PDB file of C-alpha atoms in Angstrom:
ATOM      1  CA  MET O 273     146.843 106.722  99.753  1.00  0.00           C
ATOM      2  CA  PRO O 274     145.359 105.394  96.513  1.00  0.00           C
ATOM      3  CA  TYR O 275     141.663 104.606  96.586  1.00  0.00           C
ATOM      4  CA  ASN O 276     141.650 102.270  93.613  1.00  0.00           C
ATOM      5  CA  THR O 277     140.549  99.420  95.912  1.00  0.00           C
ATOM      6  CA  THR O 278     144.166  98.667  96.804  1.00  0.00           C
ATOM      7  CA  PRO O 279     145.209  99.999 100.194  1.00  0.00           C
ATOM      8  CA  ILE O 280     148.883 100.499 101.003  1.00  0.00           C
ATOM      9  CA  ARG O 281     148.639  98.357 104.147  1.00  0.00           C
ATOM     10  CA  PRO O 282     148.165  94.661 103.377  1.00  0.00           C
ATOM     11  CA  LEU O 283     144.529  93.695 103.913  1.00  0.00           C
ATOM     12  CA  SER O 284     145.503  90.157 104.944  1.00  0.00           C
ATOM     13  CA  ARG O 285     147.636  91.503 107.813  1.00  0.00           C
ATOM     14  CA  VAL O 286     144.750  93.660 109.056  1.00  0.00           C
ATOM     15  CA  LYS O 287     142.437  90.628 108.915  1.00  0.00           C
ATOM     16  CA  LYS O 288     144.936  88.639 111.012  1.00  0.00           C
ATOM     17  CA  ILE O 289     145.068  91.427 113.599  1.00  0.00           C
ATOM     18  CA  ILE O 290     141.266  91.548 113.707  1.00  0.00           C
ATOM     19  CA  ALA O 291     141.095  87.750 114.085  1.00  0.00           C
ATOM     20  CA  VAL O 292     143.357  87.890 117.158  1.00  0.00           C
ATOM     21  CA  ASP O 293     140.981  90.295 118.963  1.00  0.00           C
ATOM     22  CA  PRO O 294     138.729  88.215 121.262  1.00  0.00           C
ATOM     23  CA  ASP O 295     135.979  90.879 121.238  1.00  0.00           C
ATOM     24  CA  ILE O 296     135.330  90.504 117.499  1.00  0.00           C
ATOM     25  CA  ASN O 297     133.716  87.246 116.380  1.00  0.00           C
ATOM     26  CA  ILE O 298     133.075  87.913 112.692  1.00  0.00           C
ATOM     27  CA  CYS O 299     134.386  90.711 110.484  1.00  0.00           C
ATOM     28  CA  SER O 300     133.360  91.175 106.868  1.00  0.00           C
ATOM     29  CA  ASN O 301     135.800  92.004 104.095  1.00  0.00           C
ATOM     30  CA  ASN O 302     134.240  95.449 103.708  1.00  0.00           C
ATOM     31  CA  ALA O 303     134.762  96.200 107.410  1.00  0.00           C
ATOM     32  CA  ALA O 304     138.388  95.051 107.223  1.00  0.00           C
ATOM     33  CA  PHE O 305     138.882  97.271 104.166  1.00  0.00           C
ATOM     34  CA  ALA O 306     137.362 100.249 106.016  1.00  0.00           C
ATOM     35  CA  ILE O 307     139.629  99.601 109.021  1.00  0.00           C
ATOM     36  CA  THR O 308     142.634  99.454 106.687  1.00  0.00           C
ATOM     37  CA  LEU O 309     141.738 102.781 105.070  1.00  0.00           C
ATOM     38  CA  ALA O 310     141.090 104.377 108.471  1.00  0.00           C
ATOM     39  CA  THR O 311     144.495 103.149 109.641  1.00  0.00           C
ATOM     40  CA  GLU O 312     146.174 104.678 106.605  1.00  0.00           C
ATOM     41  CA  MET O 313     144.377 107.972 107.166  1.00  0.00           C
ATOM     42  CA  PHE O 314     145.432 107.988 110.825  1.00  0.00           C
ATOM     43  CA  ILE O 315     149.069 107.294 109.940  1.00  0.00           C
ATOM     44  CA  GLN O 316     148.957 110.079 107.350  1.00  0.00           C
ATOM     45  CA  TYR O 317     147.471 112.528 109.892  1.00  0.00           C
ATOM     46  CA  LEU O 318     150.065 111.632 112.532  1.00  0.00           C
ATOM     47  CA  ALA O 319     152.879 112.043 110.000  1.00  0.00           C
ATOM     48  CA  GLU O 320     151.501 115.426 108.885  1.00  0.00           C
ATOM     49  CA  GLN O 321     151.314 116.668 112.472  1.00  0.00           C
ATOM     50  CA  GLY O 322     154.869 115.465 113.106  1.00  0.00           C
ATOM     51  CA  HIS O 323     156.014 117.227 109.931  1.00  0.00           C
ATOM     52  CA  ASN O 324     154.318 120.437 111.070  1.00  0.00           C
ATOM     53  CA  MET O 325     156.202 120.218 114.369  1.00  0.00           C
ATOM     54  CA  ALA O 326     159.465 119.705 112.466  1.00  0.00           C
ATOM     55  CA  LYS O 327     158.760 122.852 110.434  1.00  0.00           C
ATOM     56  CA  LEU O 328     158.037 124.831 113.630  1.00  0.00           C
ATOM     57  CA  ASP O 329     161.397 123.914 115.145  1.00  0.00           C
ATOM     58  CA  ARG O 330     164.076 126.620 115.504  1.00  0.00           C
ATOM     59  CA  LYS O 331     165.991 125.076 112.645  1.00  0.00           C
ATOM     60  CA  PRO O 332     163.360 123.563 110.336  1.00  0.00           C
ATOM     61  CA  ARG O 333     164.081 120.056 109.083  1.00  0.00           C
ATOM     62  CA  ARG O 334     162.724 117.999 106.239  1.00  0.00           C
ATOM     63  CA  ASN O 335     162.852 114.708 108.126  1.00  0.00           C
ATOM     64  CA  VAL O 336     160.392 113.840 110.866  1.00  0.00           C
ATOM     65  CA  GLN O 337     162.018 112.614 114.062  1.00  0.00           C
ATOM     66  CA  TYR O 338     160.630 110.954 117.182  1.00  0.00           C
ATOM     67  CA  LYS O 339     160.730 114.233 119.092  1.00  0.00           C
ATOM     68  CA  ASP O 340     158.451 115.790 116.439  1.00  0.00           C
ATOM     69  CA  LEU O 341     155.861 113.046 116.898  1.00  0.00           C
ATOM     70  CA  SER O 342     155.995 113.352 120.689  1.00  0.00           C
ATOM     71  CA  ALA O 343     155.614 117.140 120.394  1.00  0.00           C
ATOM     72  CA  ALA O 344     152.600 116.626 118.124  1.00  0.00           C
ATOM     73  CA  VAL O 345     151.038 114.256 120.670  1.00  0.00           C
ATOM     74  CA  ILE O 346     151.530 116.859 123.395  1.00  0.00           C
ATOM     75  CA  ALA O 347     150.286 119.783 121.274  1.00  0.00           C
ATOM     76  CA  LYS O 348     147.195 118.215 119.676  1.00  0.00           C
ATOM     77  CA  ASP O 349     144.256 117.334 121.898  1.00  0.00           C
ATOM     78  CA  ASN O 350     142.940 114.685 119.515  1.00  0.00           C
ATOM     79  CA  LEU O 351     146.265 112.793 119.762  1.00  0.00           C
ATOM     80  CA  GLU O 352     146.285 112.827 123.562  1.00  0.00           C
ATOM     81  CA  PHE O 353     145.418 109.117 123.735  1.00  0.00           C
ATOM     82  CA  LEU O 354     148.920 108.393 122.372  1.00  0.00           C
ATOM     83  CA  ASP O 355     150.599 110.065 125.351  1.00  0.00           C
ATOM     84  CA  ASP O 356     151.621 106.716 126.882  1.00  0.00           C
ATOM     85  CA  THR O 357     152.601 105.207 123.536  1.00  0.00           C
ATOM     86  CA  ILE O 358     154.716 108.116 122.261  1.00  0.00           C
ATOM     87  CA  PRO O 359     156.038 109.812 125.420  1.00  0.00           C
ATOM     88  CA  LYS O 360     158.398 112.766 125.462  1.00  0.00           C
ATOM     89  CA  THR O 361     161.977 111.593 125.775  1.00  0.00           C
ATOM     90  CA  GLN O 362     163.901 112.342 128.954  1.00  0.00           C
ATOM     91  CA  PRO O 363     167.657 112.387 129.508  1.00  0.00           C
ATOM     92  CA  TYR O 364     169.068 109.435 131.416  1.00  0.00           C
ATOM     93  CA  LYS O 365     170.292 111.705 134.236  1.00  0.00           C
ATOM     94  CA  GLU O 366     166.728 112.883 134.950  1.00  0.00           C
ATOM     95  CA  ILE O 367     165.394 109.332 135.044  1.00  0.00           C
ATOM     96  CA  LYS O 368     168.246 108.253 137.310  1.00  0.00           C
ATOM     97  CA  HIS O 369     167.600 111.207 139.653  1.00  0.00           C
ATOM     98  CA  LYS O 370     163.850 110.460 139.845  1.00  0.00           C
ATOM     99  CA  ALA O 371     164.565 106.794 140.544  1.00  0.00           C
ATOM    100  CA  ALA O 372     166.950 107.767 143.343  1.00  0.00           C
ATOM    101  CA  GLU O 373     164.321 110.077 144.867  1.00  0.00           C
ATOM    102  CA  THR O 374     161.712 107.329 144.721  1.00  0.00           C
ATOM    103  CA  ARG O 375     164.141 104.854 146.249  1.00  0.00           C
ATOM    104  CA  ALA O 376     164.893 107.317 149.054  1.00  0.00           C
ATOM    105  CA  LYS O 377     161.195 107.757 149.798  1.00  0.00           C
ATOM    106  CA  LEU O 378     160.716 104.001 149.955  1.00  0.00           C
ATOM    107  CA  GLN O 379     163.721 103.541 152.252  1.00  0.00           C
ATOM    108  CA  GLY O 380     162.504 106.140 154.713  1.00  0.00           C
ATOM    109  CA  GLY O 381     164.088 109.407 153.645  1.00  0.00           C
ATOM    110  CA  LYS O 382     167.743 108.437 153.332  1.00  0.00           C
ATOM    111  CA  PRO O 383     169.768 110.816 151.148  1.00  0.00           C
ATOM    112  CA  SER O 384     170.019 109.702 147.555  1.00  0.00           C
ATOM    113  CA  GLY O 385     172.165 110.175 144.491  1.00  0.00           C
ATOM    114  CA  ASP O 386     175.804 111.262 144.429  1.00  0.00           C
ATOM    115  CA  HIS O 387     175.388 113.288 147.619  1.00  0.00           C
ATOM    116  CA  ALA O 388     174.366 110.160 149.506  1.00  0.00           C
ATOM    117  CA  ASP O 389     177.505 108.346 148.417  1.00  0.00           C
ATOM    118  CA  GLU O 390     179.706 111.229 149.551  1.00  0.00           C
ATOM    119  CA  ALA O 391     177.817 111.904 152.798  1.00  0.00           C
ATOM    120  CA  GLY O 392     179.643 109.530 155.145  1.00  0.00           C
ATOM    121  CA  GLN O 393     182.969 109.203 153.362  1.00  0.00           C
ATOM    122  CA  PRO O 394     186.122 111.200 154.140  1.00  0.00           C
ATOM    123  CA  ASN O 395     187.652 113.382 151.425  1.00  0.00           C
ATOM    124  CA  GLY O 396     184.504 113.115 149.309  1.00  0.00           C
ATOM    125  CA  LYS O 397     185.223 109.549 148.208  1.00  0.00           C
ATOM    126  CA  LYS O 398     182.262 107.577 146.977  1.00  0.00           C
ATOM    127  CA  GLN O 399     181.017 104.582 148.922  1.00  0.00           C
ATOM    128  CA  LYS O 400     181.571 101.271 147.168  1.00  0.00           C
ATOM    129  CA  SER O 401     178.432  99.411 146.215  1.00  0.00           C
ATOM    130  CA  ILE O 402     177.461  95.853 145.396  1.00  0.00           C
ATOM    131  CA  ASN O 403     174.387  95.392 143.200  1.00  0.00           C
ATOM    132  CA  GLY O 404     173.166  98.879 144.026  1.00  0.00           C
ATOM    133  CA  PHE O 405     173.556  98.483 147.808  1.00  0.00           C
ATOM    134  CA  GLY O 406     176.312 100.170 149.768  1.00  0.00           C
ATOM    135  CA  VAL O 407     178.906  97.830 151.265  1.00  0.00           C
ATOM    136  CA  LEU O 408     178.009  99.013 154.753  1.00  0.00           C
ATOM    137  CA  ASP O 409     174.314  98.336 154.084  1.00  0.00           C
ATOM    138  CA  VAL O 410     175.073  94.784 152.942  1.00  0.00           C
ATOM    139  CA  VAL O 411     177.311  94.022 155.939  1.00  0.00           C
ATOM    140  CA  LYS O 412     174.882  95.645 158.391  1.00  0.00           C
ATOM    141  CA  GLY O 413     171.885  93.803 156.951  1.00  0.00           C
ATOM    142  CA  ALA O 414     173.590  90.402 156.921  1.00  0.00           C
ATOM    143  CA  GLY O 415     173.081  89.525 160.592  1.00  0.00           C
ATOM    144  CA  ASP O 416     170.146  91.701 161.526  1.00  0.00           C
ATOM    145  CA  GLU O 417     166.970  89.867 162.411  1.00  0.00           C
ATOM    146  CA  GLU O 418     164.611  92.822 162.438  1.00  0.00           C
ATOM    147  CA  GLN O 419     160.960  92.380 161.583  1.00  0.00           C
ATOM    148  CA  ALA O 420     158.635  94.954 160.129  1.00  0.00           C
ATOM    149  CA  PRO O 421     156.283  96.566 162.652  1.00  0.00           C
ATOM    150  CA  ALA O 422     152.699  95.386 162.705  1.00  0.00           C
ATOM    151  CA  VAL O 423     150.470  97.362 160.359  1.00  0.00           C
ATOM    152  CA  GLY O 424     147.054  96.669 161.781  1.00  0.00           C
ATOM    153  CA  PRO O 425     145.319  94.635 164.457  1.00  0.00           C
ATOM    154  CA  GLY O 426     146.199  90.984 164.173  1.00  0.00           C
ATOM    155  CA  ASP O 427     149.232  91.623 161.955  1.00  0.00           C
ATOM    156  CA  GLY O 428     151.792  90.933 164.679  1.00  0.00           C
ATOM    157  CA  ASP O 429     153.814  87.807 165.393  1.00  0.00           C
ATOM    158  CA  VAL O 430     152.014  84.525 165.779  1.00  0.00           C
ATOM    159  CA  HIS O 431     152.744  82.791 169.082  1.00  0.00           C
ATOM    160  CA  MET O 432     152.835  79.050 168.728  1.00  0.00           C
ATOM    161  CA  THR O 433     152.555  76.693 171.664  1.00  0.00           C
ATOM    162  CA  GLY O 434     153.327  73.082 171.643  1.00  0.00           C
TER     163      GLY O 434
END
């Protein structure tokens, strides 16, 4: 990060980003320069913290990986605001399982996941599905004319005369 009045980040790009912000009407060149230097210092700090996490790993590495940055965000309180931006990675199976649990809660407690597919099938065969819905669900739902129960007063069916 040289301080010979030439930042590493292009000053013109920072000025364009500042100009897009509707909250800022006018920004001087000195303020844009200070924002550029602060950005460089922040990037350097984040990289250092990620490097420290890489060194603390069981098998220390020289290269910083995404998991090092996410570990730094979790470990350092002053980087907590990046928790949504740099989340900890999760395996696809965990995400799929959580989505199935959420779907089951929304559908009223039906079993979910692989166990749900095997529940009503003989010999443990999986139920065929179309666009995420079981074939039996699609056929059953095709002719049903059920309506949702009324939630509150006045939310029922409207009777029309005429």
